[in-house]
CSV table of C-alpha atoms in Angstrom, one decimal:
chain,number,residue,atom,x,y,z
A,165,UNK,CA,163.9,-207.4,-62.1
A,166,UNK,CA,166.5,-208.0,-59.5
A,167,UNK,CA,167.4,-204.2,-60.4
A,168,UNK,CA,164.5,-203.1,-58.9
A,169,UNK,CA,164.8,-205.1,-55.6
A,170,UNK,CA,168.5,-203.9,-55.3
A,171,UNK,CA,167.2,-200.6,-55.7
A,172,UNK,CA,164.9,-201.2,-52.9
A,173,UNK,CA,167.0,-202.9,-50.1
A,174,UNK,CA,169.8,-200.6,-50.9
A,175,UNK,CA,168.0,-197.2,-50.4
A,176,UNK,CA,166.5,-198.4,-47.4
A,177,UNK,CA,169.8,-199.6,-45.9
A,178,UNK,CA,171.2,-196.3,-46.7
A,179,UNK,CA,168.3,-194.0,-45.2
A,180,UNK,CA,165.6,-196.6,-44.0
A,181,UNK,CA,163.0,-195.7,-47.0
A,182,UNK,CA,163.7,-198.3,-49.8
A,183,UNK,CA,163.0,-196.5,-53.0
A,184,UNK,CA,162.4,-198.7,-56.9
A,185,UNK,CA,161.6,-195.4,-59.4
A,186,UNK,CA,160.5,-198.6,-61.9
A,187,UNK,CA,159.1,-201.4,-59.8
A,188,UNK,CA,155.9,-201.3,-62.0
A,189,UNK,CA,156.4,-201.3,-65.9
A,190,UNK,CA,154.2,-198.8,-67.4
A,191,UNK,CA,152.3,-201.5,-68.5
A,192,UNK,CA,151.3,-203.0,-65.7
A,193,UNK,CA,151.0,-199.7,-63.8
A,194,UNK,CA,148.8,-198.7,-66.7
A,195,UNK,CA,146.5,-202.2,-66.2
A,196,UNK,CA,146.3,-201.5,-62.7
A,197,UNK,CA,145.3,-198.4,-62.6
A,198,UNK,CA,142.3,-198.9,-65.1
A,199,UNK,CA,141.5,-201.7,-63.0
A,200,UNK,CA,141.0,-199.8,-59.7
A,201,UNK,CA,138.9,-197.1,-62.0
A,202,UNK,CA,136.9,-199.6,-63.0
A,203,UNK,CA,136.3,-200.7,-59.5
A,204,UNK,CA,135.5,-197.2,-58.5
A,205,UNK,CA,132.5,-196.9,-61.4
A,206,UNK,CA,131.2,-199.8,-59.6
A,207,UNK,CA,131.1,-198.2,-56.3
A,208,UNK,CA,133.2,-201.4,-54.9
A,209,UNK,CA,135.8,-199.3,-53.0
A,210,UNK,CA,134.8,-198.8,-49.1
A,211,UNK,CA,135.6,-196.0,-47.2
A,212,UNK,CA,139.6,-196.7,-45.5
A,213,UNK,CA,139.8,-197.1,-42.0
A,214,UNK,CA,142.4,-196.4,-38.9
A,215,UNK,CA,143.1,-199.1,-36.8
A,216,UNK,CA,142.2,-203.3,-37.6
A,217,UNK,CA,139.3,-205.5,-37.4
A,218,UNK,CA,139.6,-206.1,-33.9
A,219,UNK,CA,139.6,-202.4,-33.0
A,220,UNK,CA,138.6,-200.2,-36.9
A,221,UNK,CA,137.5,-196.8,-37.1
A,222,UNK,CA,136.3,-194.5,-39.6
A,223,UNK,CA,137.1,-190.1,-39.5
A,224,UNK,CA,137.4,-188.2,-42.3
A,225,UNK,CA,139.4,-185.8,-40.1
A,226,UNK,CA,142.3,-188.3,-39.9
A,227,UNK,CA,142.5,-190.3,-43.9
A,228,UNK,CA,140.2,-189.6,-46.2
A,229,UNK,CA,140.8,-192.0,-49.1
A,230,UNK,CA,139.0,-195.4,-50.1
A,231,UNK,CA,140.2,-198.8,-50.5
A,232,UNK,CA,139.6,-202.1,-51.8
A,233,UNK,CA,141.6,-205.0,-51.0
A,234,UNK,CA,143.3,-207.0,-53.5
A,235,UNK,CA,142.4,-211.1,-53.3
A,236,UNK,CA,144.2,-213.9,-55.4
A,237,UNK,CA,140.6,-215.7,-55.1
A,238,UNK,CA,139.4,-212.4,-57.6
A,239,UNK,CA,141.7,-213.8,-59.9
A,240,UNK,CA,142.3,-211.0,-62.0
A,241,UNK,CA,145.0,-211.1,-64.7
A,242,UNK,CA,146.3,-208.0,-63.5
A,243,UNK,CA,146.1,-208.4,-59.5
A,244,UNK,CA,148.0,-211.9,-60.0
A,245,UNK,CA,150.7,-210.3,-62.1
A,246,UNK,CA,151.5,-207.7,-59.3
A,247,UNK,CA,151.3,-211.0,-57.0
A,248,UNK,CA,154.2,-212.6,-58.5
A,249,UNK,CA,155.6,-210.1,-58.6
A,250,UNK,CA,155.5,-209.1,-54.7
A,251,UNK,CA,156.1,-213.2,-54.6
A,252,UNK,CA,159.7,-212.8,-56.1
A,253,UNK,CA,160.2,-209.5,-54.2
A,254,UNK,CA,159.6,-211.5,-50.4
A,255,UNK,CA,161.8,-214.8,-52.1
A,256,UNK,CA,164.7,-212.1,-53.1
A,257,UNK,CA,164.6,-210.2,-49.6
A,258,UNK,CA,163.9,-213.4,-47.8
A,259,UNK,CA,166.9,-215.0,-49.1
A,260,UNK,CA,169.2,-211.7,-49.2
A,261,UNK,CA,168.3,-210.4,-45.7
A,262,UNK,CA,166.7,-213.3,-43.5
A,263,UNK,CA,163.8,-211.3,-42.7
A,264,UNK,CA,161.4,-214.5,-42.5
A,265,UNK,CA,158.8,-212.9,-44.6
A,266,UNK,CA,155.8,-215.3,-45.0
A,267,UNK,CA,153.0,-213.3,-46.2
A,268,UNK,CA,151.0,-210.3,-47.3
A,269,UNK,CA,148.1,-208.2,-48.4
A,270,UNK,CA,147.6,-205.3,-50.5
A,271,UNK,CA,144.7,-202.7,-51.5
A,272,UNK,CA,143.9,-200.5,-53.6
A,273,UNK,CA,143.6,-196.7,-52.5
A,274,UNK,CA,142.1,-193.7,-54.1
A,275,UNK,CA,142.1,-190.3,-52.8
A,276,UNK,CA,140.7,-187.4,-54.3
A,277,UNK,CA,140.5,-183.9,-54.5
A,278,UNK,CA,141.1,-182.7,-51.0
A,279,UNK,CA,141.8,-186.1,-49.2
A,280,UNK,CA,144.9,-186.7,-47.3
A,281,UNK,CA,146.2,-189.2,-44.4
A,282,UNK,CA,147.5,-187.4,-41.1
A,283,UNK,CA,151.0,-188.9,-39.5
A,284,UNK,CA,150.7,-192.4,-38.6
A,285,UNK,CA,152.3,-195.6,-37.9
A,286,UNK,CA,151.3,-198.4,-40.0
A,287,UNK,CA,151.8,-201.4,-37.5
A,288,UNK,CA,148.5,-202.2,-35.0
A,289,UNK,CA,149.2,-202.1,-31.1
A,290,UNK,CA,147.4,-205.1,-30.8
A,291,UNK,CA,149.2,-207.1,-33.9
A,292,UNK,CA,153.1,-206.6,-34.9
A,293,UNK,CA,152.4,-208.7,-37.6
A,294,UNK,CA,153.0,-206.4,-40.2
A,295,UNK,CA,156.5,-205.9,-40.8
A,296,UNK,CA,157.2,-203.7,-44.0
A,297,UNK,CA,154.8,-201.5,-45.9
A,298,UNK,CA,155.1,-200.8,-49.1
A,299,UNK,CA,153.4,-198.2,-51.5
A,300,UNK,CA,153.4,-198.6,-55.9
A,301,UNK,CA,151.8,-195.4,-56.9
A,302,UNK,CA,149.9,-195.2,-60.2
A,303,UNK,CA,150.0,-191.6,-61.2
A,304,UNK,CA,151.0,-191.0,-64.7
A,305,UNK,CA,151.8,-187.6,-65.1
A,306,UNK,CA,152.2,-186.7,-61.8
A,307,UNK,CA,153.0,-182.3,-61.1
A,308,UNK,CA,154.6,-180.9,-58.4
A,309,UNK,CA,151.2,-178.9,-57.6
A,310,UNK,CA,148.8,-181.8,-58.1
A,311,UNK,CA,150.1,-182.4,-54.2
A,312,UNK,CA,149.6,-186.0,-52.7
A,313,UNK,CA,153.2,-186.5,-51.6
A,314,UNK,CA,154.5,-189.2,-48.9
A,315,UNK,CA,156.1,-187.2,-45.9
A,316,UNK,CA,158.2,-189.7,-44.2
A,317,UNK,CA,159.2,-188.4,-40.9
A,318,UNK,CA,162.8,-188.9,-39.7
A,319,UNK,CA,164.9,-187.0,-37.5
A,320,UNK,CA,167.0,-184.2,-39.2
A,321,UNK,CA,165.4,-186.0,-41.9
A,322,UNK,CA,162.2,-185.3,-43.5
A,323,UNK,CA,161.3,-187.2,-46.7
A,324,UNK,CA,158.7,-185.9,-49.4
A,325,UNK,CA,158.2,-188.7,-51.9
A,326,UNK,CA,155.7,-187.8,-55.7
A,327,UNK,CA,153.7,-190.7,-56.3
A,328,UNK,CA,154.5,-191.0,-60.0
A,329,UNK,CA,153.7,-194.0,-62.0
A,330,UNK,CA,156.1,-197.2,-61.6
A,331,UNK,CA,157.4,-196.2,-58.3
A,332,UNK,CA,157.7,-198.2,-55.7
A,333,UNK,CA,158.4,-197.0,-51.9
A,334,UNK,CA,159.3,-199.7,-49.1
A,335,UNK,CA,159.9,-199.5,-45.1
A,336,UNK,CA,159.6,-200.6,-41.6
A,337,UNK,CA,156.3,-200.8,-40.7
A,338,UNK,CA,157.0,-199.8,-36.7
A,339,UNK,CA,159.5,-197.4,-37.3
A,340,UNK,CA,159.0,-194.5,-39.5
A,341,UNK,CA,156.1,-191.6,-38.5
A,342,UNK,CA,154.3,-190.9,-41.7
A,343,UNK,CA,151.6,-188.8,-43.7
A,344,UNK,CA,149.8,-188.1,-47.4
A,345,UNK,CA,149.8,-184.8,-47.9
A,346,UNK,CA,146.5,-182.9,-49.2
A,347,UNK,CA,145.8,-184.0,-53.0
A,348,UNK,CA,145.1,-181.6,-55.7
A,349,UNK,CA,144.4,-184.0,-58.5
A,350,UNK,CA,142.9,-188.1,-58.3
A,351,UNK,CA,146.0,-190.3,-56.9
A,352,UNK,CA,146.0,-193.7,-57.0
A,353,UNK,CA,148.0,-196.3,-55.8
A,354,UNK,CA,148.4,-199.9,-54.3
A,355,UNK,CA,149.3,-200.1,-50.9
A,356,UNK,CA,150.0,-203.1,-48.4
A,357,UNK,CA,152.0,-204.7,-45.5
A,358,UNK,CA,154.8,-207.6,-45.8
A,359,UNK,CA,154.2,-209.9,-43.1
A,360,UNK,CA,154.9,-212.2,-40.4
A,361,UNK,CA,152.5,-214.4,-39.1
């Protein structure tokens, strides 16, 4: 597990975007994916908005995915396993990089064919608590023709990241503008933020 933590941190230090190809095991990624699909079948996902609870808006011309917030109170064995790994990463990050992270929040994200999310920053203007963004992908057998890449905009160094299963991406929430390109296939992830409340 610590190897994947080091992969995230080392690649983040190198170019402001941390990537671990196997942060999630195949077993955990598959279980989370099945859980997400079951929640979707039960119509429990909601339209994703932009902004926070104080100033949320919904515009499918900006963002068209659906989400479901994870919560320890759900007592879902696979979500709790994911939380355990996130908490271990936070401990490792705080000890090695003195980041002072005190909390986190995550949701499932489901993009159907044709969905996208235009360029944005993850930190709210009225609340700076989100410090780092993390996205873990749940898509096995993803092909280049499926689209749906995460495009991170950096000066002279835009980075396009395929949403392949097990991969996790990590970057500062207030620093990098990014977008999700139009997907041609069902695209699933767990997206969230490490916070200093």
